[in-house]
Amino acid sequence: MTKKEIEERFQIPAAILEEYAGWNLCDSVGQVMDAWQYDDRDIERLSLIMTLHDIGFTKEETFEYMRLYLSERNTEQERLAMLNRRRSDSLDEIHFKEKQLDRLDYLRYEIQKNKEKKG
């Protein structure tokens, strides 16, 4: 499949495809007649890259995860540690947002309470 076909069929942004090709992690991506050709393994890897981006991994983290994922040695513990860090960061963000909502609700409550007193 060509880059354009991948973009259209799987809705993968061109920037992600460029990033993937630029990493030179996969020998299955080849240039044939000035057009990148992607196989099923590339599509699986691109799907994983999209997932990593969607869950908040930076480009650098995504590259490191993919480097580990494609390594010939067992890297499950290292990848699990990366995922656990991202999960912890996400929980911290959620808790921060919950505190913001509590404060927002308090301010709304104060306004409504004062409005009723004047009412």
mmCIF file with all atom_site columns, C-alpha atoms in Angstrom:
data_model
loop_
_atom_site.group_PDB
_atom_site.id
_atom_site.type_symbol
_atom_site.label_atom_id
_atom_site.label_alt_id
_atom_site.label_comp_id
_atom_site.label_asym_id
_atom_site.label_entity_id
_atom_site.label_seq_id
_atom_site.pdbx_PDB_ins_code
_atom_site.Cartn_x
_atom_site.Cartn_y
_atom_site.Cartn_z
_atom_site.occupancy
_atom_site.B_iso_or_equiv
_atom_site.pdbx_formal_charge
_atom_site.auth_seq_id
_atom_site.auth_comp_id
_atom_site.auth_asym_id
_atom_site.auth_atom_id
_atom_site.pdbx_PDB_model_num
ATOM 1   C CA . MET A 1 1   ? 0.000   0.000  0.000  1.00 0.00 ? 1   MET A CA 1
ATOM 2   C CA . THR A 1 2   ? 1.188   3.504  -0.695 1.00 0.00 ? 2   THR A CA 1
ATOM 3   C CA . LYS A 1 3   ? 1.364   6.370  1.756  1.00 0.00 ? 3   LYS A CA 1
ATOM 4   C CA . LYS A 1 4   ? -1.715  8.000  0.247  1.00 0.00 ? 4   LYS A CA 1
ATOM 5   C CA . GLU A 1 5   ? -3.695  4.751  0.477  1.00 0.00 ? 5   GLU A CA 1
ATOM 6   C CA . ILE A 1 6   ? -2.684  4.322  4.119  1.00 0.00 ? 6   ILE A CA 1
ATOM 7   C CA . GLU A 1 7   ? -3.672  7.907  4.926  1.00 0.00 ? 7   GLU A CA 1
ATOM 8   C CA . GLU A 1 8   ? -7.095  7.547  3.325  1.00 0.00 ? 8   GLU A CA 1
ATOM 9   C CA . ARG A 1 9   ? -7.979  4.003  4.330  1.00 0.00 ? 9   ARG A CA 1
ATOM 10  C CA . PHE A 1 10  ? -6.773  4.080  7.940  1.00 0.00 ? 10  PHE A CA 1
ATOM 11  C CA . GLN A 1 11  ? -6.995  7.829  8.635  1.00 0.00 ? 11  GLN A CA 1
ATOM 12  C CA . ILE A 1 12  ? -3.349  8.009  9.661  1.00 0.00 ? 12  ILE A CA 1
ATOM 13  C CA . PRO A 1 13  ? -1.983  11.557 9.437  1.00 0.00 ? 13  PRO A CA 1
ATOM 14  C CA . ALA A 1 14  ? 0.903   12.177 7.055  1.00 0.00 ? 14  ALA A CA 1
ATOM 15  C CA . ALA A 1 15  ? 3.002   13.449 9.979  1.00 0.00 ? 15  ALA A CA 1
ATOM 16  C CA . ILE A 1 16  ? 2.753   10.040 11.676 1.00 0.00 ? 16  ILE A CA 1
ATOM 17  C CA . LEU A 1 17  ? 3.748   8.270  8.466  1.00 0.00 ? 17  LEU A CA 1
ATOM 18  C CA . GLU A 1 18  ? 6.726   10.593 8.051  1.00 0.00 ? 18  GLU A CA 1
ATOM 19  C CA . GLU A 1 19  ? 7.710   10.027 11.664 1.00 0.00 ? 19  GLU A CA 1
ATOM 20  C CA . TYR A 1 20  ? 7.484   6.253  11.209 1.00 0.00 ? 20  TYR A CA 1
ATOM 21  C CA . ALA A 1 21  ? 9.516   6.239  8.017  1.00 0.00 ? 21  ALA A CA 1
ATOM 22  C CA . GLY A 1 22  ? 12.109  8.575  9.514  1.00 0.00 ? 22  GLY A CA 1
ATOM 23  C CA . TRP A 1 23  ? 12.795  6.298  12.467 1.00 0.00 ? 23  TRP A CA 1
ATOM 24  C CA . ASN A 1 24  ? 14.210  3.563  10.219 1.00 0.00 ? 24  ASN A CA 1
ATOM 25  C CA . LEU A 1 25  ? 13.003  0.989  12.713 1.00 0.00 ? 25  LEU A CA 1
ATOM 26  C CA . CYS A 1 26  ? 11.255  -1.171 10.179 1.00 0.00 ? 26  CYS A CA 1
ATOM 27  C CA . ASP A 1 27  ? 12.937  -2.801 7.266  1.00 0.00 ? 27  ASP A CA 1
ATOM 28  C CA . SER A 1 28  ? 9.557   -3.650 5.757  1.00 0.00 ? 28  SER A CA 1
ATOM 29  C CA . VAL A 1 29  ? 8.962   -0.093 4.605  1.00 0.00 ? 29  VAL A CA 1
ATOM 30  C CA . GLY A 1 30  ? 10.501  0.180  1.193  1.00 0.00 ? 30  GLY A CA 1
ATOM 31  C CA . GLN A 1 31  ? 10.624  2.736  -1.500 1.00 0.00 ? 31  GLN A CA 1
ATOM 32  C CA . VAL A 1 32  ? 9.452   1.425  -4.835 1.00 0.00 ? 32  VAL A CA 1
ATOM 33  C CA . MET A 1 33  ? 9.373   3.770  -7.800 1.00 0.00 ? 33  MET A CA 1
ATOM 34  C CA . ASP A 1 34  ? 9.493   6.852  -5.529 1.00 0.00 ? 34  ASP A CA 1
ATOM 35  C CA . ALA A 1 35  ? 6.490   5.675  -3.467 1.00 0.00 ? 35  ALA A CA 1
ATOM 36  C CA . TRP A 1 36  ? 6.591   4.168  0.004  1.00 0.00 ? 36  TRP A CA 1
ATOM 37  C CA . GLN A 1 37  ? 5.058   0.715  0.178  1.00 0.00 ? 37  GLN A CA 1
ATOM 38  C CA . TYR A 1 38  ? 3.546   -0.490 3.471  1.00 0.00 ? 38  TYR A CA 1
ATOM 39  C CA . ASP A 1 39  ? 2.729   -4.103 4.317  1.00 0.00 ? 39  ASP A CA 1
ATOM 40  C CA . ASP A 1 40  ? 0.461   -5.648 6.982  1.00 0.00 ? 40  ASP A CA 1
ATOM 41  C CA . ARG A 1 41  ? 3.181   -5.505 9.639  1.00 0.00 ? 41  ARG A CA 1
ATOM 42  C CA . ASP A 1 42  ? 3.617   -1.795 8.989  1.00 0.00 ? 42  ASP A CA 1
ATOM 43  C CA . ILE A 1 43  ? -0.112  -1.255 9.382  1.00 0.00 ? 43  ILE A CA 1
ATOM 44  C CA . GLU A 1 44  ? -0.063  -3.071 12.734 1.00 0.00 ? 44  GLU A CA 1
ATOM 45  C CA . ARG A 1 45  ? 2.886   -0.974 13.868 1.00 0.00 ? 45  ARG A CA 1
ATOM 46  C CA . LEU A 1 46  ? 1.259   2.235  12.681 1.00 0.00 ? 46  LEU A CA 1
ATOM 47  C CA . SER A 1 47  ? -1.861  1.294  14.625 1.00 0.00 ? 47  SER A CA 1
ATOM 48  C CA . LEU A 1 48  ? 0.252   0.871  17.758 1.00 0.00 ? 48  LEU A CA 1
ATOM 49  C CA . ILE A 1 49  ? 1.932   4.226  17.101 1.00 0.00 ? 49  ILE A CA 1
ATOM 50  C CA . MET A 1 50  ? -1.472  5.892  16.753 1.00 0.00 ? 50  MET A CA 1
ATOM 51  C CA . THR A 1 51  ? -2.570  4.320  20.042 1.00 0.00 ? 51  THR A CA 1
ATOM 52  C CA . LEU A 1 52  ? 0.569   5.554  21.784 1.00 0.00 ? 52  LEU A CA 1
ATOM 53  C CA . HIS A 1 53  ? 0.004   9.074  20.476 1.00 0.00 ? 53  HIS A CA 1
ATOM 54  C CA . ASP A 1 54  ? -3.673  8.908  21.477 1.00 0.00 ? 54  ASP A CA 1
ATOM 55  C CA . ILE A 1 55  ? -2.820  7.968  25.068 1.00 0.00 ? 55  ILE A CA 1
ATOM 56  C CA . GLY A 1 56  ? -0.448  10.899 25.371 1.00 0.00 ? 56  GLY A CA 1
ATOM 57  C CA . PHE A 1 57  ? 2.983   9.575  24.511 1.00 0.00 ? 57  PHE A CA 1
ATOM 58  C CA . THR A 1 58  ? 5.358   12.171 23.112 1.00 0.00 ? 58  THR A CA 1
ATOM 59  C CA . LYS A 1 59  ? 7.208   11.497 19.847 1.00 0.00 ? 59  LYS A CA 1
ATOM 60  C CA . GLU A 1 60  ? 10.289  10.579 21.850 1.00 0.00 ? 60  GLU A CA 1
ATOM 61  C CA . GLU A 1 61  ? 8.360   8.188  24.096 1.00 0.00 ? 61  GLU A CA 1
ATOM 62  C CA . THR A 1 62  ? 6.655   6.636  21.086 1.00 0.00 ? 62  THR A CA 1
ATOM 63  C CA . PHE A 1 63  ? 10.002  6.137  19.370 1.00 0.00 ? 63  PHE A CA 1
ATOM 64  C CA . GLU A 1 64  ? 11.481  4.527  22.496 1.00 0.00 ? 64  GLU A CA 1
ATOM 65  C CA . TYR A 1 65  ? 8.445   2.276  22.941 1.00 0.00 ? 65  TYR A CA 1
ATOM 66  C CA . MET A 1 66  ? 8.602   1.175  19.307 1.00 0.00 ? 66  MET A CA 1
ATOM 67  C CA . ARG A 1 67  ? 12.355  0.601  19.541 1.00 0.00 ? 67  ARG A CA 1
ATOM 68  C CA . LEU A 1 68  ? 11.737  -1.668 22.529 1.00 0.00 ? 68  LEU A CA 1
ATOM 69  C CA . TYR A 1 69  ? 8.738   -3.319 20.877 1.00 0.00 ? 69  TYR A CA 1
ATOM 70  C CA . LEU A 1 70  ? 10.794  -4.218 17.807 1.00 0.00 ? 70  LEU A CA 1
ATOM 71  C CA . SER A 1 71  ? 13.813  -5.307 19.808 1.00 0.00 ? 71  SER A CA 1
ATOM 72  C CA . GLU A 1 72  ? 14.911  -8.909 19.580 1.00 0.00 ? 72  GLU A CA 1
ATOM 73  C CA . ARG A 1 73  ? 15.273  -9.099 23.350 1.00 0.00 ? 73  ARG A CA 1
ATOM 74  C CA . ASN A 1 74  ? 12.450  -9.341 25.883 1.00 0.00 ? 74  ASN A CA 1
ATOM 75  C CA . THR A 1 75  ? 11.365  -5.777 26.648 1.00 0.00 ? 75  THR A CA 1
ATOM 76  C CA . GLU A 1 76  ? 7.940   -6.368 28.179 1.00 0.00 ? 76  GLU A CA 1
ATOM 77  C CA . GLN A 1 77  ? 8.967   -5.030 31.618 1.00 0.00 ? 77  GLN A CA 1
ATOM 78  C CA . GLU A 1 78  ? 10.401  -1.836 30.134 1.00 0.00 ? 78  GLU A CA 1
ATOM 79  C CA . ARG A 1 79  ? 7.322   -1.248 27.992 1.00 0.00 ? 79  ARG A CA 1
ATOM 80  C CA . LEU A 1 80  ? 5.038   -2.007 30.935 1.00 0.00 ? 80  LEU A CA 1
ATOM 81  C CA . ALA A 1 81  ? 6.955   0.532  33.035 1.00 0.00 ? 81  ALA A CA 1
ATOM 82  C CA . MET A 1 82  ? 6.424   3.152  30.310 1.00 0.00 ? 82  MET A CA 1
ATOM 83  C CA . LEU A 1 83  ? 2.707   2.396  30.212 1.00 0.00 ? 83  LEU A CA 1
ATOM 84  C CA . ASN A 1 84  ? 2.475   2.514  34.003 1.00 0.00 ? 84  ASN A CA 1
ATOM 85  C CA . ARG A 1 85  ? 4.153   5.944  34.035 1.00 0.00 ? 85  ARG A CA 1
ATOM 86  C CA . ARG A 1 86  ? 1.714   7.222  31.418 1.00 0.00 ? 86  ARG A CA 1
ATOM 87  C CA . ARG A 1 87  ? -1.195  5.801  33.431 1.00 0.00 ? 87  ARG A CA 1
ATOM 88  C CA . SER A 1 88  ? 0.058   7.481  36.596 1.00 0.00 ? 88  SER A CA 1
ATOM 89  C CA . ASP A 1 89  ? 0.461   10.786 34.756 1.00 0.00 ? 89  ASP A CA 1
ATOM 90  C CA . SER A 1 90  ? -3.081  10.452 33.392 1.00 0.00 ? 90  SER A CA 1
ATOM 91  C CA . LEU A 1 91  ? -4.461  9.801  36.869 1.00 0.00 ? 91  LEU A CA 1
ATOM 92  C CA . ASP A 1 92  ? -2.628  12.872 38.171 1.00 0.00 ? 92  ASP A CA 1
ATOM 93  C CA . GLU A 1 93  ? -4.234  14.930 35.391 1.00 0.00 ? 93  GLU A CA 1
ATOM 94  C CA . ILE A 1 94  ? -7.675  13.532 36.230 1.00 0.00 ? 94  ILE A CA 1
ATOM 95  C CA . HIS A 1 95  ? -7.267  14.330 39.922 1.00 0.00 ? 95  HIS A CA 1
ATOM 96  C CA . PHE A 1 96  ? -6.117  17.845 39.105 1.00 0.00 ? 96  PHE A CA 1
ATOM 97  C CA . LYS A 1 97  ? -9.179  18.348 36.885 1.00 0.00 ? 97  LYS A CA 1
ATOM 98  C CA . GLU A 1 98  ? -11.430 16.985 39.644 1.00 0.00 ? 98  GLU A CA 1
ATOM 99  C CA . LYS A 1 99  ? -10.023 19.611 42.033 1.00 0.00 ? 99  LYS A CA 1
ATOM 100 C CA . GLN A 1 100 ? -10.639 22.296 39.421 1.00 0.00 ? 100 GLN A CA 1
ATOM 101 C CA . LEU A 1 101 ? -14.238 21.136 39.051 1.00 0.00 ? 101 LEU A CA 1
ATOM 102 C CA . ASP A 1 102 ? -14.724 21.182 42.822 1.00 0.00 ? 102 ASP A CA 1
ATOM 103 C CA . ARG A 1 103 ? -13.496 24.767 42.966 1.00 0.00 ? 103 ARG A CA 1
ATOM 104 C CA . LEU A 1 104 ? -15.617 25.753 39.998 1.00 0.00 ? 104 LEU A CA 1
ATOM 105 C CA . ASP A 1 105 ? -18.697 24.173 41.596 1.00 0.00 ? 105 ASP A CA 1
ATOM 106 C CA . TYR A 1 106 ? -17.978 25.985 44.852 1.00 0.00 ? 106 TYR A CA 1
ATOM 107 C CA . LEU A 1 107 ? -17.844 29.342 43.069 1.00 0.00 ? 107 LEU A CA 1
ATOM 108 C CA . ARG A 1 108 ? -21.080 28.538 41.228 1.00 0.00 ? 108 ARG A CA 1
ATOM 109 C CA . TYR A 1 109 ? -22.699 27.562 44.519 1.00 0.00 ? 109 TYR A CA 1
ATOM 110 C CA . GLU A 1 110 ? -21.614 30.835 46.133 1.00 0.00 ? 110 GLU A CA 1
ATOM 111 C CA . ILE A 1 111 ? -23.107 32.864 43.301 1.00 0.00 ? 111 ILE A CA 1
ATOM 112 C CA . GLN A 1 112 ? -26.384 30.921 43.419 1.00 0.00 ? 112 GLN A CA 1
ATOM 113 C CA . LYS A 1 113 ? -26.568 31.235 47.211 1.00 0.00 ? 113 LYS A CA 1
ATOM 114 C CA . ASN A 1 114 ? -26.040 35.026 47.034 1.00 0.00 ? 114 ASN A CA 1
ATOM 115 C CA . LYS A 1 115 ? -28.592 35.293 44.239 1.00 0.00 ? 115 LYS A CA 1
ATOM 116 C CA . GLU A 1 116 ? -31.210 33.494 46.376 1.00 0.00 ? 116 GLU A CA 1
ATOM 117 C CA . LYS A 1 117 ? -30.511 35.786 49.357 1.00 0.00 ? 117 LYS A CA 1
ATOM 118 C CA . LYS A 1 118 ? -31.120 38.855 47.197 1.00 0.00 ? 118 LYS A CA 1
ATOM 119 C CA . GLY A 1 119 ? -34.016 37.229 45.391 1.00 0.00 ? 119 GLY A CA 1
#
